C-alpha atoms as a printed R data frame, in Angstrom:
    type eleno elety resid chain resno       x      y       z
1   ATOM     1    CA   HIS     A     1 -23.731  6.355 -12.017
2   ATOM     2    CA   ARG     A     2 -26.335  3.505 -11.939
3   ATOM     3    CA   ARG     A     3 -24.075  1.218 -13.937
4   ATOM     4    CA   THR     A     4 -21.057  1.552 -11.576
5   ATOM     5    CA   HIS     A     5 -21.756 -1.382  -9.345
6   ATOM     6    CA   LEU     A     6 -20.952  0.555  -6.252
7   ATOM     7    CA   ARG     A     7 -22.089 -2.499  -4.203
8   ATOM     8    CA   ARG     A     8 -18.842 -4.206  -5.120
9   ATOM     9    CA   LEU     A     9 -16.879 -1.562  -3.522
10  ATOM    10    CA   ARG     A    10 -18.874 -1.746  -0.263
11  ATOM    11    CA   GLY     A    11 -16.266 -4.263   1.210
12  ATOM    12    CA   TRP     A    12 -13.501 -1.760   0.824
13  ATOM    13    CA   PHE     A    13 -15.440  0.989   2.627
14  ATOM    14    CA   ASP     A    14 -16.355 -1.417   5.402
15  ATOM    15    CA   LEU     A    15 -12.626 -2.356   5.859
16  ATOM    16    CA   PHE     A    16 -11.765  1.344   5.826
17  ATOM    17    CA   GLN     A    17 -14.430  2.098   8.464
18  ATOM    18    CA   VAL     A    18 -12.847 -0.644  10.750
19  ATOM    19    CA   ALA     A    19  -9.428  0.856  10.250
20  ATOM    20    CA   LEU     A    20 -10.689  4.318  11.138
21  ATOM    21    CA   GLN     A    21 -12.238  3.100  14.334
22  ATOM    22    CA   GLU     A    22  -9.165  1.186  15.339
23  ATOM    23    CA   ALA     A    23  -7.013  4.424  14.735
24  ATOM    24    CA   ALA     A    24  -8.631  5.935  17.706
25  ATOM    25    CA   PRO     A    25  -6.237  6.987  20.524
26  ATOM    26    CA   PRO     A    26  -5.853  4.625  23.431
27  ATOM    27    CA   GLY     A    27  -8.514  5.280  26.125
28  ATOM    28    CA   VAL     A    28 -11.483  5.979  23.937
29  ATOM    29    CA   GLU     A    29 -14.172  3.821  25.501
30  ATOM    30    CA   ASP     A    30 -17.099  4.240  23.366
31  ATOM    31    CA   VAL     A    31 -17.423  4.297  19.461
32  ATOM    32    CA   PRO     A    32 -14.828  6.833  18.340
33  ATOM    33    CA   ARG     A    33 -16.040  9.997  16.728
34  ATOM    34    CA   VAL     A    34 -14.444 10.333  13.095
35  ATOM    35    CA   VAL     A    35 -14.580 13.276  11.011
36  ATOM    36    CA   LEU     A    36 -13.242 14.018   7.598
37  ATOM    37    CA   LEU     A    37 -11.475 17.388   7.634
38  ATOM    38    CA   SER     A    38 -11.911 19.085   4.134
39  ATOM    39    CA   PRO     A    39 -10.628 22.378   2.722
40  ATOM    40    CA   GLY     A    40 -14.316 22.866   1.551
41  ATOM    41    CA   PRO     A    41 -16.328 23.084  -1.534
42  ATOM    42    CA   GLY     A    42 -13.588 25.031  -3.525
43  ATOM    43    CA   SER     A    43 -11.300 22.095  -3.384
44  ATOM    44    CA   GLU     A    44 -10.810 20.034  -6.681
45  ATOM    45    CA   THR     A    45 -11.590 16.832  -4.774
46  ATOM    46    CA   ALA     A    46 -14.571 18.255  -2.982
47  ATOM    47    CA   PHE     A    47 -16.994 15.655  -4.617
48  ATOM    48    CA   ASP     A    48 -14.659 12.788  -3.771
49  ATOM    49    CA   GLN     A    49 -14.373 14.030  -0.223
50  ATOM    50    CA   GLY     A    50 -18.203 14.141   0.138
51  ATOM    51    CA   LEU     A    51 -18.736 10.870  -1.467
52  ATOM    52    CA   LEU     A    52 -16.242  9.201   0.775
53  ATOM    53    CA   ALA     A    53 -17.656 10.825   3.943
54  ATOM    54    CA   THR     A    54 -21.134  9.665   2.841
55  ATOM    55    CA   LEU     A    55 -20.214  6.040   2.242
56  ATOM    56    CA   LEU     A    56 -18.248  5.892   5.359
57  ATOM    57    CA   GLY     A    57 -20.972  7.680   7.343
58  ATOM    58    CA   HIS     A    58 -18.816 10.332   9.055
59  ATOM    59    CA   PRO     A    59 -19.402 14.113   8.887
60  ATOM    60    CA   ILE     A    60 -17.421 16.058   6.444
61  ATOM    61    CA   VAL     A    61 -16.193 19.098   8.360
62  ATOM    62    CA   GLU     A    62 -14.173 22.412   7.716
63  ATOM    63    CA   SER     A    63 -12.139 24.205  10.176
64  ATOM    64    CA   ASP     A    64 -15.060 26.514  11.320
65  ATOM    65    CA   ASP     A    65 -17.005 23.327  12.352
66  ATOM    66    CA   LEU     A    66 -14.165 22.323  14.818
67  ATOM    67    CA   VAL     A    67 -12.620 23.970  17.924
68  ATOM    68    CA   MET     A    68  -9.732 23.234  20.196
69  ATOM    69    CA   GLN     A    69 -10.603 23.296  24.010
70  ATOM    70    CA   GLY     A    70  -8.737 21.902  26.948
71  ATOM    71    CA   GLY     A    71  -6.248 20.197  24.425
72  ATOM    72    CA   ARG     A    72  -9.063 18.159  22.872
73  ATOM    73    CA   LEU     A    73 -10.745 18.697  19.310
74  ATOM    74    CA   TRP     A    74 -14.432 19.158  19.516
75  ATOM    75    CA   LEU     A    75 -17.119 19.200  16.799
76  ATOM    76    CA   ARG     A    76 -19.760 22.035  16.888
77  ATOM    77    CA   THR     A    77 -23.159 20.584  16.703
78  ATOM    78    CA   MET     A    78 -26.504 21.883  17.347
79  ATOM    79    CA   GLY     A    79 -26.140 23.325  20.757
80  ATOM    80    CA   ARG     A    80 -23.257 21.395  22.079
81  ATOM    81    CA   LEU     A    81 -19.797 20.172  21.458
82  ATOM    82    CA   GLU     A    82 -18.836 16.608  20.617
83  ATOM    83    CA   ALA     A    83 -15.276 15.258  21.214
84  ATOM    84    CA   VAL     A    84 -13.514 14.113  18.075
85  ATOM    85    CA   ASP     A    85 -11.115 11.116  18.420
86  ATOM    86    CA   VAL     A    86  -9.915 10.576  14.627
87  ATOM    87    CA   VAL     A    87  -9.588 13.013  11.834
88  ATOM    88    CA   LEU     A    88  -9.386 11.771   8.316
89  ATOM    89    CA   ARG     A    89  -7.176 14.615   6.958
90  ATOM    90    CA   ARG     A    90  -8.102 15.799   3.437
91  ATOM    91    CA   VAL     A    91  -6.399 19.288   4.002
92  ATOM    92    CA   ASP     A    92  -2.828 19.556   2.682
93  ATOM    93    CA   ALA     A    93  -0.283 18.959   5.491
94  ATOM    94    CA   ASN     A    94   1.182 22.502   5.651
95  ATOM    95    CA   TRP     A    95  -2.452 24.040   5.910
96  ATOM    96    CA   THR     A    96  -3.496 21.692   8.727
97  ATOM    97    CA   ASP     A    97  -2.532 23.903  11.760
98  ATOM    98    CA   SER     A    98  -1.860 27.573  11.782
99  ATOM    99    CA   LEU     A    99  -0.029 27.389  15.030
100 ATOM   100    CA   ASP     A   100   2.501 24.717  14.213
101 ATOM   101    CA   LEU     A   101   2.665 24.841  10.493
102 ATOM   102    CA   LEU     A   102   1.468 27.637   8.226
103 ATOM   103    CA   ALA     A   103   0.488 30.680  10.176
104 ATOM   104    CA   GLU     A   104  -1.732 32.073   7.500
105 ATOM   105    CA   SER     A   105  -3.651 28.989   6.969
106 ATOM   106    CA   ARG     A   106  -7.626 29.094   7.608
107 ATOM   107    CA   LEU     A   107  -8.232 25.573   6.537
108 ATOM   108    CA   GLY     A   108  -7.002 23.889   9.466
109 ATOM   109    CA   VAL     A   109  -7.524 24.093  13.166
110 ATOM   110    CA   PRO     A   110  -4.965 25.794  15.491
111 ATOM   111    CA   GLY     A   111  -3.647 23.291  18.007
112 ATOM   112    CA   LEU     A   112  -4.468 20.206  15.951
113 ATOM   113    CA   VAL     A   113  -1.023 19.021  15.836
114 ATOM   114    CA   ALA     A   114  -0.214 19.621  19.569
115 ATOM   115    CA   SER     A   115  -3.407 17.579  20.266
116 ATOM   116    CA   ALA     A   116  -2.088 14.713  18.156
117 ATOM   117    CA   ARG     A   117   1.329 14.767  19.633
118 ATOM   118    CA   ARG     A   118  -0.185 14.440  23.295
119 ATOM   119    CA   GLY     A   119  -2.178 11.298  21.927
120 ATOM   120    CA   ALA     A   120  -5.592 13.099  22.441
121 ATOM   121    CA   LEU     A   121  -6.302 12.804  18.701
122 ATOM   122    CA   SER     A   122  -5.423 10.355  15.874
123 ATOM   123    CA   ILE     A   123  -4.791 11.858  12.513
124 ATOM   124    CA   VAL     A   124  -5.281  9.342   9.598
125 ATOM   125    CA   ASN     A   125  -3.376 10.271   6.420
126 ATOM   126    CA   PRO     A   126  -0.722 11.715   8.896
127 ATOM   127    CA   LEU     A   127   1.276 14.730   8.345
128 ATOM   128    CA   ARG     A   128   4.178 14.251   6.077
129 ATOM   129    CA   ALA     A   129   2.712 11.048   4.618
130 ATOM   130    CA   SER     A   130   2.905 12.599   1.247
131 ATOM   131    CA   VAL     A   131   6.502 11.446   1.012
132 ATOM   132    CA   LEU     A   132   4.973  8.273   0.005
133 ATOM   133    CA   GLU     A   133   3.352 10.079  -3.086
134 ATOM   134    CA   ASN     A   134   6.807 11.321  -4.313
135 ATOM   135    CA   PRO     A   135   7.080 10.337  -8.047
136 ATOM   136    CA   GLY     A   136  10.702  9.431  -7.335
137 ATOM   137    CA   LEU     A   137   9.707  6.419  -5.472
138 ATOM   138    CA   LEU     A   138   7.529  5.020  -8.256
139 ATOM   139    CA   PRO     A   139  10.388  2.799  -9.876
140 ATOM   140    CA   PHE     A   140  11.021  1.248  -6.488
141 ATOM   141    CA   GLN     A   141   7.460  0.518  -5.430
142 ATOM   142    CA   ASP     A   142   7.309 -3.138  -6.363
143 ATOM   143    CA   VAL     A   143  10.428 -3.798  -4.313
144 ATOM   144    CA   LEU     A   144   9.145 -1.689  -1.392
145 ATOM   145    CA   ALA     A   145   5.930 -3.586  -1.315
146 ATOM   146    CA   ARG     A   146   7.515 -6.896  -1.186
147 ATOM   147    CA   ALA     A   147  10.077 -5.721   1.512
148 ATOM   148    CA   LEU     A   148   7.466 -3.979   3.644
149 ATOM   149    CA   LEU     A   149   4.338 -5.827   3.073
150 ATOM   150    CA   GLY     A   150   5.703 -9.263   2.096
151 ATOM   151    CA   GLU     A   151   3.563 -9.276  -1.153
152 ATOM   152    CA   ASP     A   152   3.227 -8.013  -4.659
153 ATOM   153    CA   LEU     A   153   1.378 -4.897  -5.756
154 ATOM   154    CA   LEU     A   154  -2.039 -5.899  -7.309
155 ATOM   155    CA   LEU     A   155  -1.794 -3.031  -9.790
156 ATOM   156    CA   GLU     A   156   1.166 -2.782 -12.005
157 ATOM   157    CA   VAL     A   157   3.336  0.608 -11.648
158 ATOM   158    CA   PRO     A   158   3.506  2.499 -14.830
159 ATOM   159    CA   PRO     A   159   7.029  2.163 -16.514
160 ATOM   160    CA   THR     A   160   9.006  4.695 -14.539
161 ATOM   161    CA   TRP     A   161  12.712  5.470 -14.534
162 ATOM   162    CA   TRP     A   162  14.640  7.369 -11.859
163 ATOM   163    CA   CYS     A   163  17.307  9.532 -13.360
164 ATOM   164    CA   GLY     A   164  19.562  9.175 -10.309
165 ATOM   165    CA   ASP     A   165  20.475  5.676 -11.550
166 ATOM   166    CA   PRO     A   166  22.893  5.795 -14.496
167 ATOM   167    CA   THR     A   167  21.180  2.937 -16.513
168 ATOM   168    CA   HIS     A   168  17.753  4.584 -16.046
169 ATOM   169    CA   ARG     A   169  19.087  8.058 -16.929
170 ATOM   170    CA   ASP     A   170  20.582  6.526 -20.199
171 ATOM   171    CA   ARG     A   171  17.193  5.050 -20.962
172 ATOM   172    CA   VAL     A   172  15.445  8.318 -20.360
173 ATOM   173    CA   LEU     A   173  17.949 10.400 -22.370
174 ATOM   174    CA   THR     A   174  17.630  8.032 -25.391
175 ATOM   175    CA   HIS     A   175  13.787  8.017 -25.315
176 ATOM   176    CA   LEU     A   176  13.460 11.744 -24.140
177 ATOM   177    CA   GLY     A   177  10.961 12.642 -26.841
178 ATOM   178    CA   GLY     A   178   8.490 10.035 -25.817
179 ATOM   179    CA   LEU     A   179   8.514 10.619 -22.128
180 ATOM   180    CA   VAL     A   180   7.012 12.721 -19.498
181 ATOM   181    CA   LEU     A   181   9.485 14.323 -17.087
182 ATOM   182    CA   LYS     A   182   8.447 15.158 -13.507
183 ATOM   183    CA   PRO     A   183  10.673 16.626 -10.918
């Protein structure tokens, strides 16, 4: 830990902090209240979530720490409620809201989606953003980065082939024994 040079990463966290503040819905006059919504300590990424919340200086919360009242999301604190403007979502999308998504979920907050739709709340790592994590997009990330961002990726994409393309499929079938296949 002491040899990891965390100080060199501080700039990224500072930029992320600014982006979270700027993600606040219109009309927030003061410094926006940001929380990191976590599924809890049983999550395989709980340590990462805790470290991220600590380095950003925002509370890490679970669904029981939040309540929806009057169409707004509130953080339960000692003796009072504090309005939440931005949620950094680390709960899987389907589990985020038991009213609009998965009824049996206890990881999210009932009414969260409706509040975001009304513009009373911003959700960073928005619902359905996981489409960008689809492994089927990996072979096209270089082209997508240039088309959407106007720049090349800083990290090279691992060699990946999409079997929907006949040339890629032939390469995969030829080298099947040495490849990892994903749906």
